[in-house]
Amino acid sequence: MADKSNSERVQGIGHSRKRVEDARFLQGRGNYIDDLKLPGMLYLGIVRSPYAHARIKSIQTGPAMAVPGVLAVITGETLKQFNVHNMPTLMSDTQMVLPVDTVKYQYQEVAGVLATDRYTAADGVAAVDIEYEPLPAVVDPKMALEPGSPKVRDDKPDNHIWHWEWGDEEKTNQAFDEAGVTVAEDIYIPRIHVASIETCGCVAKWDPIDKHLTLWMTTQAPHAIRTVVALVTAHLGLSEERIRVISPDIGGGFGGKVPVYPGYVIAVAASIVTGKPVKWIETRTENIAADSFARDYHIHAEVAADKDGTLTAMRINTIADHGYTDAAANPSKFPAGLFHIATGAYNFKNAFVEVDGVYTNKPPGGIAYRCSFRVTEAVHTIERMADILAHTLGMDPAEFRMKNFVQPEQFPYKSALGWEYDSGNYAAALRKAMDMIGYEDLRKEQAEKRLRGELMGIGISSFVEIVGAGPSKHFDILGLKMFDSCEIRVHPTGKAIARFGTKSQGQAHETTYAQIIAEELGIPADHIKVEEGDTDTAPYGLGTYASRSTPTAGAAAAIASRKIRDKARKIAAHLLEASEDDLVWEQGKFYVKGSPDHAKTIQEIAFAAYTNHPQGMEAGLEAVDYYDPPNLTYPFGSYICVVDIDRGTGAVKIRRFVAVDDCGVRINPMVVEGQIHGGLAMGFAPSLLEEIVYDENGNLLNPNFMDYLLPTAVETPRWEVGETVTPSPHHPFGAKGVGESATVGAPAAIANAVVDAMWHLGVHNIDIPITPPKVWKILKDHGAALEE
Ligand code: CDP
């Protein structure tokens, strides 16, 4: 065991080391895409469609070209000459880069304008004259499935994209037939938008002499992008060694910076054609209106139980609105992501899930917005249904959950839908949350208030996540296996550089990855430089999303460190003139068994690796690991929310919110807490505020932050956080991912609290966002609104 002072110095796992990246972020010294200014750089502006569905009759570029400073207008026809007017989506569908005949959603890219500066580009955009013939649009996916609906895609037989199902339908139906009690509910989880502080953008720089493309871009997955660019542009002679993708500091990604948007491709084409660097940066409205959305699941859920409340079966069918093309960011094998984690924390014997993907005249997407591929949708469904069933049976929702949880001794637990949960103790997390909030007293208070006509609700969400994609035998994106990587080089003076295939967007990888290596090698974290995001230097990896960095690249850091330690042991044996078997490792040094003073530090060993290594051994001290996890990790938690509802306005006030999270071993408790605070705010937002709204013609009604409501510090409640620690048995140091848990778990706790306050009025479900007008109308319909 390392002594305490050494452990403080090294700052390994378990230390709340301050975030090293914050010095530059807080002082405005971050290096974001828009900070990049290259000599001779041109600016790309994008002309967008005012219609959700229209035929392009003509594009007059002349007026734009007449604007001084406008150099070119790029249309679908321009790109078609090089066969890059279309591109594949991550789900192997087709997405237009620029259209040649029809537009399929409002704000779709129609043409690119290249100019000498950003303002001139905007003037050029305004001057492009396009004549459209509007066509009927379909925005509701249920209507899109009706015979006679407007057809979104000319190249497809109808608007139905795919049907996907999982589980045993027959046994599940039988369990429903035999059930003592069943409940059913329609739940809509609305379309929302990733509101990163930084919008998307890139700088493309084609060097016509070296025939080399450098692409600085806001991407969460630089390596995958480079490979895809190389594959789709091979016919133009752009090959992978001539492409360098650099992802500099990223101002929030949350899944929204996984897909390739047309703007990136147009910028690359423009740079190749002009031989000049080209910058493209979205405006806020472009970001909201045209980039990938999240959620938009129309769910019909049923659960069955015995009369005593023992859950027996779950059945879900869902309509997934994908917009005009299936550009969801999911592992290839799972068109509905990991939605089949929907049995949650409960010991269901039978379950069946089916999802139908549908085209509509809306932007494409279906990204995993701070969640591991549709886990938020799954958690919201099961946690709402658990409450509905508990209330139907007249059981306390906490008691109902305790009765149905998968028990600690059942792990590793095989769920009815085939997942193998690695570890968990769901009852312990819920009990802790109940103790922190004073659950039993709150129930008494609620009963008293109800007698006085006051509306107070208590909502629980005992969620299970599934993160760390993934075992590569099941998980790939466009065929690229979902492992991740770490390469460590220890320099002669015992300092190190570590490079990763992931890419932080604010999650503090520079801080926490160094702590993993510090823990394993005893090199102080301050002496370890962490780099990500440059395909020329970092080892190949699939990037950061779906809370996969710790389960994959974090594990790779530990394994690469252990490889280095193995070599260090050999060097130490040589230096100490001892047998390797006689050496004992203590954090940061090897000593000879029985004589702790006869030791060599990792720094001395590193120096020897370059100056005095054993004859026949390769010089240097470095290792790389490509980590293919044996399983996913299953973080979990229990959240409890207390709300008071104003019967006069319908306003919901969150009085208290307790979040107990279990992400296994915590690398940096402070960073984990920060992730949870941020995640809770991002779970709170869609519960009460956020939703993308279209009219029946596909016009977007809220493409800016005046109308698309995000919470500020004023609206955001105070979070009370707690923890339990159940290590993952298969992760090298017992960690599970955590970045998304709170976003995934929070909405159900809030919705459950609101419905709990109103169940006695006959209210069984309220779809998020639970806005004051929505609540007030329900209160009025149930005779409970105060109207004076
Ligand atoms: O993939 P992403 O970085 O978004 O998610 P993550 O793996 O859950 O990690 C988010 C941040 O929390 C990283 O800085 C991790 O190192 C840190 N973390 C931690 O300190 N302990 C854990 N058990 C999990 C994550």
PDB file of N, CA and C and ligand atoms in Angstrom, residues 507-509 512 544-545 547-551 663 665-668 671-672 675 735-739, ligand 1:
ATOM      1  N   GLN A 507     -15.320  17.118 -20.343  1.00  0.00           N
ATOM      2  CA  GLN A 507     -15.422  16.133 -19.258  1.00  0.00           C
ATOM      3  C   GLN A 507     -14.153  15.971 -18.433  1.00  0.00           C
ATOM      4  N   ALA A 508     -13.112  16.744 -18.702  1.00  0.00           N
ATOM      5  CA  ALA A 508     -11.902  16.749 -17.880  1.00  0.00           C
ATOM      6  C   ALA A 508     -11.013  15.530 -18.083  1.00  0.00           C
ATOM      7  N   HIS A 509     -10.955  15.019 -19.298  1.00  0.00           N
ATOM      8  CA  HIS A 509     -10.074  13.864 -19.539  1.00  0.00           C
ATOM      9  C   HIS A 509      -8.618  14.178 -19.225  1.00  0.00           C
ATOM     10  N   THR A 512      -8.399  13.511 -15.466  1.00  0.00           N
ATOM     11  CA  THR A 512      -8.698  12.200 -14.880  1.00  0.00           C
ATOM     12  C   THR A 512      -7.895  11.068 -15.518  1.00  0.00           C
ATOM     13  N   THR A 544     -15.544   9.895 -28.072  1.00  0.00           N
ATOM     14  CA  THR A 544     -16.219  10.069 -26.781  1.00  0.00           C
ATOM     15  C   THR A 544     -17.676  10.411 -26.971  1.00  0.00           C
ATOM     16  N   TYR A 545     -18.531   9.537 -26.517  1.00  0.00           N
ATOM     17  CA  TYR A 545     -19.990   9.730 -26.484  1.00  0.00           C
ATOM     18  C   TYR A 545     -20.497   8.528 -25.699  1.00  0.00           C
ATOM     19  N   SER A 547     -20.986   7.959 -22.657  1.00  0.00           N
ATOM     20  CA  SER A 547     -20.213   7.678 -21.424  1.00  0.00           C
ATOM     21  C   SER A 547     -19.257   6.511 -21.601  1.00  0.00           C
ATOM     22  N   ARG A 548     -18.600   6.451 -22.768  1.00  0.00           N
ATOM     23  CA  ARG A 548     -17.785   5.276 -23.031  1.00  0.00           C
ATOM     24  C   ARG A 548     -16.307   5.476 -22.694  1.00  0.00           C
ATOM     25  N   SER A 549     -15.898   6.727 -22.396  1.00  0.00           N
ATOM     26  CA  SER A 549     -14.465   6.975 -22.265  1.00  0.00           C
ATOM     27  C   SER A 549     -13.837   6.216 -21.102  1.00  0.00           C
ATOM     28  N   THR A 550     -14.463   6.278 -19.937  1.00  0.00           N
ATOM     29  CA  THR A 550     -13.879   5.584 -18.782  1.00  0.00           C
ATOM     30  C   THR A 550     -13.919   4.071 -18.963  1.00  0.00           C
ATOM     31  N   PRO A 551     -15.068   3.524 -19.393  1.00  0.00           N
ATOM     32  CA  PRO A 551     -15.084   2.067 -19.567  1.00  0.00           C
ATOM     33  C   PRO A 551     -14.129   1.554 -20.651  1.00  0.00           C
ATOM     34  N   CYS A 663     -21.348   4.783  -9.779  1.00  0.00           N
ATOM     35  CA  CYS A 663     -20.616   4.555 -11.041  1.00  0.00           C
ATOM     36  C   CYS A 663     -19.375   3.723 -10.747  1.00  0.00           C
ATOM     37  N   VAL A 665     -16.051   2.528  -8.967  1.00  0.00           N
ATOM     38  CA  VAL A 665     -14.937   3.294  -8.393  1.00  0.00           C
ATOM     39  C   VAL A 665     -14.864   4.657  -9.081  1.00  0.00           C
ATOM     40  N   ARG A 666     -14.754   5.703  -8.276  1.00  0.00           N
ATOM     41  CA  ARG A 666     -14.674   7.057  -8.841  1.00  0.00           C
ATOM     42  C   ARG A 666     -13.220   7.465  -8.996  1.00  0.00           C
ATOM     43  N   ILE A 667     -12.848   7.835 -10.214  1.00  0.00           N
ATOM     44  CA  ILE A 667     -11.463   8.270 -10.449  1.00  0.00           C
ATOM     45  C   ILE A 667     -11.251   9.597  -9.726  1.00  0.00           C
ATOM     46  N   ASN A 668     -12.134  10.537  -9.983  1.00  0.00           N
ATOM     47  CA  ASN A 668     -12.026  11.870  -9.401  1.00  0.00           C
ATOM     48  C   ASN A 668     -13.411  12.260  -8.864  1.00  0.00           C
ATOM     49  N   VAL A 671     -14.840  15.598 -10.090  1.00  0.00           N
ATOM     50  CA  VAL A 671     -15.263  15.601 -11.495  1.00  0.00           C
ATOM     51  C   VAL A 671     -16.576  14.830 -11.642  1.00  0.00           C
ATOM     52  N   VAL A 672     -16.684  13.715 -10.949  1.00  0.00           N
ATOM     53  CA  VAL A 672     -17.930  12.934 -11.024  1.00  0.00           C
ATOM     54  C   VAL A 672     -19.098  13.793 -10.542  1.00  0.00           C
ATOM     55  N   GLN A 675     -20.006  16.194 -13.163  1.00  0.00           N
ATOM     56  CA  GLN A 675     -20.760  15.536 -14.236  1.00  0.00           C
ATOM     57  C   GLN A 675     -22.218  15.356 -13.817  1.00  0.00           C
ATOM     58  N   ALA A 735     -14.283   0.807 -12.474  1.00  0.00           N
ATOM     59  CA  ALA A 735     -15.082   2.006 -12.752  1.00  0.00           C
ATOM     60  C   ALA A 735     -16.183   1.708 -13.763  1.00  0.00           C
ATOM     61  N   LYS A 736     -17.234   2.488 -13.699  1.00  0.00           N
ATOM     62  CA  LYS A 736     -18.266   2.503 -14.727  1.00  0.00           C
ATOM     63  C   LYS A 736     -18.354   3.946 -15.238  1.00  0.00           C
ATOM     64  N   GLY A 737     -18.958   4.159 -16.391  1.00  0.00           N
ATOM     65  CA  GLY A 737     -19.127   5.522 -16.898  1.00  0.00           C
ATOM     66  C   GLY A 737     -20.140   6.280 -16.048  1.00  0.00           C
ATOM     67  N   VAL A 738     -20.076   7.623 -16.113  1.00  0.00           N
ATOM     68  CA  VAL A 738     -21.008   8.407 -15.291  1.00  0.00           C
ATOM     69  C   VAL A 738     -21.546   9.647 -16.002  1.00  0.00           C
ATOM     70  N   GLY A 739     -20.922  10.011 -17.122  1.00  0.00           N
ATOM     71  CA  GLY A 739     -21.203  11.318 -17.726  1.00  0.00           C
ATOM     72  C   GLY A 739     -22.676  11.575 -17.997  1.00  0.00           C
TER      73      GLY A 739
HETATM   74  O1  CDP B   1     -17.212   9.383 -22.186  1.00  0.00           O
HETATM   75  P1  CDP B   1     -17.325  10.516 -21.220  1.00  0.00           P
HETATM   76  O2  CDP B   1     -16.019  11.145 -20.871  1.00  0.00           O
HETATM   77  O3  CDP B   1     -18.360  11.511 -21.621  1.00  0.00           O
HETATM   78  O4  CDP B   1     -17.967   9.907 -19.869  1.00  0.00           O
HETATM   79  P2  CDP B   1     -17.326   9.154 -18.625  1.00  0.00           P
HETATM   80  O5  CDP B   1     -16.476   8.024 -19.048  1.00  0.00           O
HETATM   81  O6  CDP B   1     -18.471   8.826 -17.741  1.00  0.00           O
HETATM   82  O7  CDP B   1     -16.382  10.218 -17.913  1.00  0.00           O
HETATM   83  C1  CDP B   1     -16.768  11.535 -17.591  1.00  0.00           C
HETATM   84  C2  CDP B   1     -15.734  12.117 -16.640  1.00  0.00           C
HETATM   85  O8  CDP B   1     -15.946  11.556 -15.334  1.00  0.00           O
HETATM   86  C3  CDP B   1     -14.302  11.769 -17.028  1.00  0.00           C
HETATM   87  O9  CDP B   1     -13.428  12.809 -16.691  1.00  0.00           O
HETATM   88  C4  CDP B   1     -14.015  10.562 -16.166  1.00  0.00           C
HETATM   89  O10 CDP B   1     -12.669  10.345 -15.944  1.00  0.00           O
HETATM   90  C5  CDP B   1     -14.784  10.890 -14.871  1.00  0.00           C
HETATM   91  N1  CDP B   1     -15.167   9.648 -14.178  1.00  0.00           N
HETATM   92  C6  CDP B   1     -14.640   9.359 -12.938  1.00  0.00           C
HETATM   93  O11 CDP B   1     -13.887  10.153 -12.385  1.00  0.00           O
HETATM   94  N2  CDP B   1     -14.983   8.168 -12.324  1.00  0.00           N
HETATM   95  C7  CDP B   1     -15.837   7.302 -12.896  1.00  0.00           C
HETATM   96  N3  CDP B   1     -16.158   6.149 -12.315  1.00  0.00           N
HETATM   97  C8  CDP B   1     -16.409   7.613 -14.150  1.00  0.00           C
HETATM   98  C9  CDP B   1     -16.035   8.794 -14.780  1.00  0.00           C
END
